[in-house]
Tab-separated table of C-alpha atoms in Angstrom:
chain	number	residue	atom	x	y	z
L	1	MET	CA	-105.506	135.316	173.672
L	2	LEU	CA	-105.539	132.961	170.802
L	3	VAL	CA	-105.917	133.571	167.507
L	4	ILE	CA	-106.691	131.528	165.156
L	5	VAL	CA	-104.795	132.380	161.635
L	6	SER	CA	-106.596	131.193	157.800
L	7	TYR	CA	-104.743	132.005	155.116
L	8	ASP	CA	-105.200	131.041	151.016
L	9	VAL	CA	-102.147	132.182	148.860
L	10	SER	CA	-103.014	131.750	145.116
L	11	THR	CA	-100.150	129.485	144.121
L	12	GLU	CA	-100.634	129.558	140.292
L	13	THR	CA	-97.109	131.292	139.853
L	14	ALA	CA	-93.846	130.444	140.815
L	15	ALA	CA	-93.934	134.128	142.655
L	16	GLY	CA	-96.688	132.870	144.542
L	17	ARG	CA	-95.624	129.344	146.324
L	18	LYS	CA	-92.986	131.119	147.205
L	19	ARG	CA	-95.066	134.151	148.782
L	20	LEU	CA	-97.106	130.625	150.093
L	21	ARG	CA	-93.581	129.277	151.843
L	22	ARG	CA	-93.272	132.702	153.674
L	23	VAL	CA	-96.479	132.858	155.111
L	24	ALA	CA	-96.284	129.608	156.295
L	25	ARG	CA	-92.929	130.085	157.616
L	26	VAL	CA	-93.782	133.315	159.569
L	27	CYS	CA	-96.825	130.861	161.377
L	28	GLU	CA	-94.924	128.244	161.796
L	29	SER	CA	-92.745	130.460	163.795
L	30	THR	CA	-95.192	132.310	166.092
L	31	GLY	CA	-97.817	129.251	166.602
L	32	GLN	CA	-99.173	125.359	166.282
L	33	ARG	CA	-100.632	123.888	162.127
L	34	VAL	CA	-104.002	122.344	162.981
L	35	GLN	CA	-104.331	122.261	158.926
L	36	LYS	CA	-102.038	122.914	156.195
L	37	SER	CA	-103.044	126.533	155.830
L	38	VAL	CA	-104.420	127.042	159.647
L	39	PHE	CA	-102.364	128.135	162.611
L	40	GLU	CA	-103.378	128.106	166.034
L	41	CYS	CA	-101.554	131.703	167.881
L	42	ARG	CA	-101.100	131.698	171.491
L	43	VAL	CA	-100.186	135.667	171.651
L	44	ASP	CA	-100.590	139.435	173.324
L	45	ALA	CA	-101.938	141.386	172.049
L	46	ALA	CA	-98.195	143.093	171.031
L	47	GLN	CA	-97.466	140.149	168.902
L	48	PHE	CA	-100.679	139.966	167.817
L	49	GLU	CA	-100.059	143.304	166.000
L	50	GLU	CA	-96.712	142.062	164.955
L	51	LEU	CA	-98.036	138.876	163.822
L	52	GLU	CA	-100.496	140.480	161.169
L	53	ARG	CA	-97.575	142.813	160.416
L	54	ARG	CA	-94.944	140.133	159.374
L	55	LEU	CA	-98.215	138.289	157.252
L	56	LEU	CA	-99.028	141.913	155.135
L	57	ALA	CA	-95.912	142.308	154.242
L	58	GLU	CA	-95.677	138.616	152.596
L	59	ILE	CA	-99.146	138.543	150.850
L	60	LYS	CA	-100.237	139.866	147.768
L	61	LEU	CA	-104.096	142.087	148.946
L	62	ASP	CA	-105.226	141.369	145.693
L	63	GLU	CA	-104.564	137.711	145.127
L	64	ASP	CA	-104.125	136.338	148.332
L	65	CYS	CA	-106.531	136.243	151.848
L	66	LEU	CA	-105.574	136.280	155.375
L	67	ARG	CA	-108.108	135.824	158.328
L	68	PHE	CA	-107.325	136.476	161.480
L	69	TYR	CA	-110.114	134.458	164.487
L	70	ARG	CA	-109.280	136.221	167.763
L	71	LEU	CA	-109.957	133.709	170.900
L	72	THR	CA	-111.291	135.588	173.875
L	73	GLU	CA	-110.596	134.088	177.041
L	74	PRO	CA	-110.997	131.815	178.201
L	75	VAL	CA	-109.837	130.066	175.442
L	76	GLU	CA	-110.808	127.084	177.036
L	77	VAL	CA	-114.106	127.757	176.731
L	78	HIS	CA	-114.443	128.685	173.321
L	79	VAL	CA	-112.557	125.848	171.517
L	80	ARG	CA	-113.405	122.007	171.763
L	81	GLU	CA	-111.485	119.442	170.128
L	82	HIS	CA	-112.194	116.157	168.781
L	83	GLY	CA	-110.104	112.701	167.831
L	84	LYS	CA	-106.820	112.347	167.559
L	85	PHE	CA	-104.282	115.048	166.314
L	86	ARG	CA	-101.843	113.888	163.790
L	87	ALA	CA	-98.588	115.667	163.382
L	88	VAL	CA	-99.243	115.499	160.189
L	89	ASP	CA	-96.277	116.983	157.108
L	90	PHE	CA	-98.387	119.015	155.465
L	91	ASP	CA	-95.446	120.613	153.427
L	92	LYS	CA	-95.122	117.173	150.952
L	93	PRO	CA	-96.872	116.795	148.360
L	94	LEU	CA	-100.287	116.527	148.224
L	95	VAL	CA	-102.331	114.481	146.227
L	96	ILE	CA	-106.006	114.438	146.733
A	1	MET	CA	-122.413	133.450	167.220
A	2	LEU	CA	-119.806	132.255	164.631
A	3	VAL	CA	-118.087	128.661	165.082
A	4	ILE	CA	-115.390	128.189	162.894
A	5	VAL	CA	-114.985	124.516	162.143
A	6	SER	CA	-111.430	122.737	160.846
A	7	TYR	CA	-111.040	119.106	160.073
A	8	ASP	CA	-108.505	116.787	159.510
A	9	VAL	CA	-109.912	113.191	158.270
A	10	SER	CA	-107.547	110.810	157.347
A	11	THR	CA	-107.804	109.712	153.658
A	12	GLU	CA	-105.662	106.803	153.366
A	13	THR	CA	-108.035	104.455	153.252
A	14	ALA	CA	-111.407	104.735	150.755
A	15	ALA	CA	-112.931	104.662	154.149
A	16	GLY	CA	-111.764	107.203	154.948
A	17	ARG	CA	-112.241	109.591	151.684
A	18	LYS	CA	-115.568	108.703	151.879
A	19	ARG	CA	-115.796	110.393	155.773
A	20	LEU	CA	-114.441	113.560	154.063
A	21	ARG	CA	-117.164	113.991	151.982
A	22	ARG	CA	-119.402	113.349	154.782
A	23	VAL	CA	-117.662	116.017	156.492
A	24	ALA	CA	-118.167	118.373	153.923
A	25	ARG	CA	-121.360	118.016	153.395
A	26	VAL	CA	-122.139	118.538	156.271
A	27	CYS	CA	-120.667	121.857	157.423
A	28	GLU	CA	-121.764	123.010	153.557
A	29	SER	CA	-125.040	122.383	154.473
A	30	THR	CA	-124.321	125.110	157.493
A	31	GLY	CA	-121.091	127.302	157.075
A	32	GLN	CA	-119.283	129.406	154.410
A	33	ARG	CA	-115.698	127.302	152.913
A	34	VAL	CA	-113.151	129.871	153.411
A	35	GLN	CA	-111.020	126.634	153.483
A	36	LYS	CA	-110.827	123.035	152.297
A	37	SER	CA	-111.662	122.079	155.281
A	38	VAL	CA	-111.898	124.689	157.056
A	39	PHE	CA	-116.191	126.388	157.400
A	40	GLU	CA	-117.505	129.591	159.438
A	41	CYS	CA	-120.488	129.186	160.209
A	42	ARG	CA	-123.118	131.483	161.850
A	43	VAL	CA	-125.256	129.671	164.118
A	44	ASP	CA	-126.625	129.475	167.038
A	45	ALA	CA	-126.065	127.887	170.433
A	46	ALA	CA	-128.777	124.618	169.503
A	47	GLN	CA	-127.794	124.479	165.511
A	48	PHE	CA	-124.201	124.444	166.673
A	49	GLU	CA	-125.082	121.594	169.524
A	50	GLU	CA	-126.772	120.228	166.207
A	51	LEU	CA	-124.427	120.131	164.004
A	52	GLU	CA	-121.378	119.153	166.617
A	53	ARG	CA	-123.739	116.032	166.686
A	54	ARG	CA	-124.104	115.579	162.945
A	55	LEU	CA	-120.043	115.399	162.690
A	56	LEU	CA	-119.531	113.271	165.718
A	57	ALA	CA	-121.563	110.588	163.696
A	58	GLU	CA	-119.354	110.746	160.728
A	59	ILE	CA	-115.908	110.844	162.336
A	60	LYS	CA	-113.852	108.606	163.427
A	61	LEU	CA	-112.447	110.081	166.724
A	62	ASP	CA	-108.942	107.423	166.149
A	63	GLU	CA	-108.549	108.624	163.412
A	64	ASP	CA	-109.496	111.917	162.583
A	65	CYS	CA	-109.987	115.510	164.148
A	66	LEU	CA	-112.165	118.029	164.289
A	67	ARG	CA	-111.903	121.639	166.275
A	68	PHE	CA	-114.739	124.092	166.752
A	69	TYR	CA	-113.998	127.314	167.587
A	70	ARG	CA	-116.541	130.607	169.061
A	71	LEU	CA	-116.350	132.999	168.956
A	72	THR	CA	-118.751	135.970	171.013
A	73	GLU	CA	-120.382	138.746	169.930
A	74	PRO	CA	-119.777	141.057	168.026
A	75	VAL	CA	-118.487	138.741	165.755
A	76	GLU	CA	-116.851	141.782	163.783
A	77	VAL	CA	-114.327	143.103	166.539
A	78	HIS	CA	-112.934	139.284	166.816
A	79	VAL	CA	-112.390	138.462	162.922
A	80	ARG	CA	-110.206	140.544	161.140
A	81	GLU	CA	-109.938	139.573	156.608
A	82	HIS	CA	-107.544	140.519	154.549
A	83	GLY	CA	-106.759	140.468	150.783
A	84	LYS	CA	-109.306	138.455	148.321
A	85	PHE	CA	-111.706	135.901	148.700
A	86	ARG	CA	-111.573	133.486	146.433
A	87	ALA	CA	-114.300	131.037	145.354
A	88	VAL	CA	-112.222	128.265	145.155
A	89	ASP	CA	-113.360	124.297	144.221
A	90	PHE	CA	-111.948	123.359	146.794
A	91	ASP	CA	-113.477	119.406	145.666
A	92	LYS	CA	-111.100	118.876	142.366
A	93	PRO	CA	-107.630	116.901	142.790
A	94	LEU	CA	-104.994	119.705	144.073
A	95	VAL	CA	-101.405	118.515	143.494
A	96	ILE	CA	-99.341	121.265	145.385
């Protein structure tokens, strides 16, 4: 299945920024980054449980937020993509 | 159904930043923001087609990227949320 992982880690403190990096690292080991804090992960049920367990071990439940959206097979039916996928270095400093 | 909208609009030019604002505005009119560029939209099939049409009218296909993930009913089975949802002003200047 395809799992979309979206997270919002509080970066007000150095500890928060460290958590953010660790959460990103866990996601990078499993999926493809599509936004700064959004990953697409192709996993089976066991891998999903493992991913969830690892991410829950990193975040602080009273400060951060973590969302999983599970897309059922056939995944292609449930995903529509338009435009150009750009490989962006989401870890570099970002000023908008 | 629940549709997750994720977009990546190139903000290198003033025109791009304007597109980004317009895309965000369309999404805000339909759904709930969960990340800077991610929205959860509860829509029926007609509303989804309308949302897609409006967003496609805003983005530039050769510069931006737009993704829709459709979650089937019962939506609750396919979404897991952990932690604290923070209402963040994603439009203010952001430095990471």
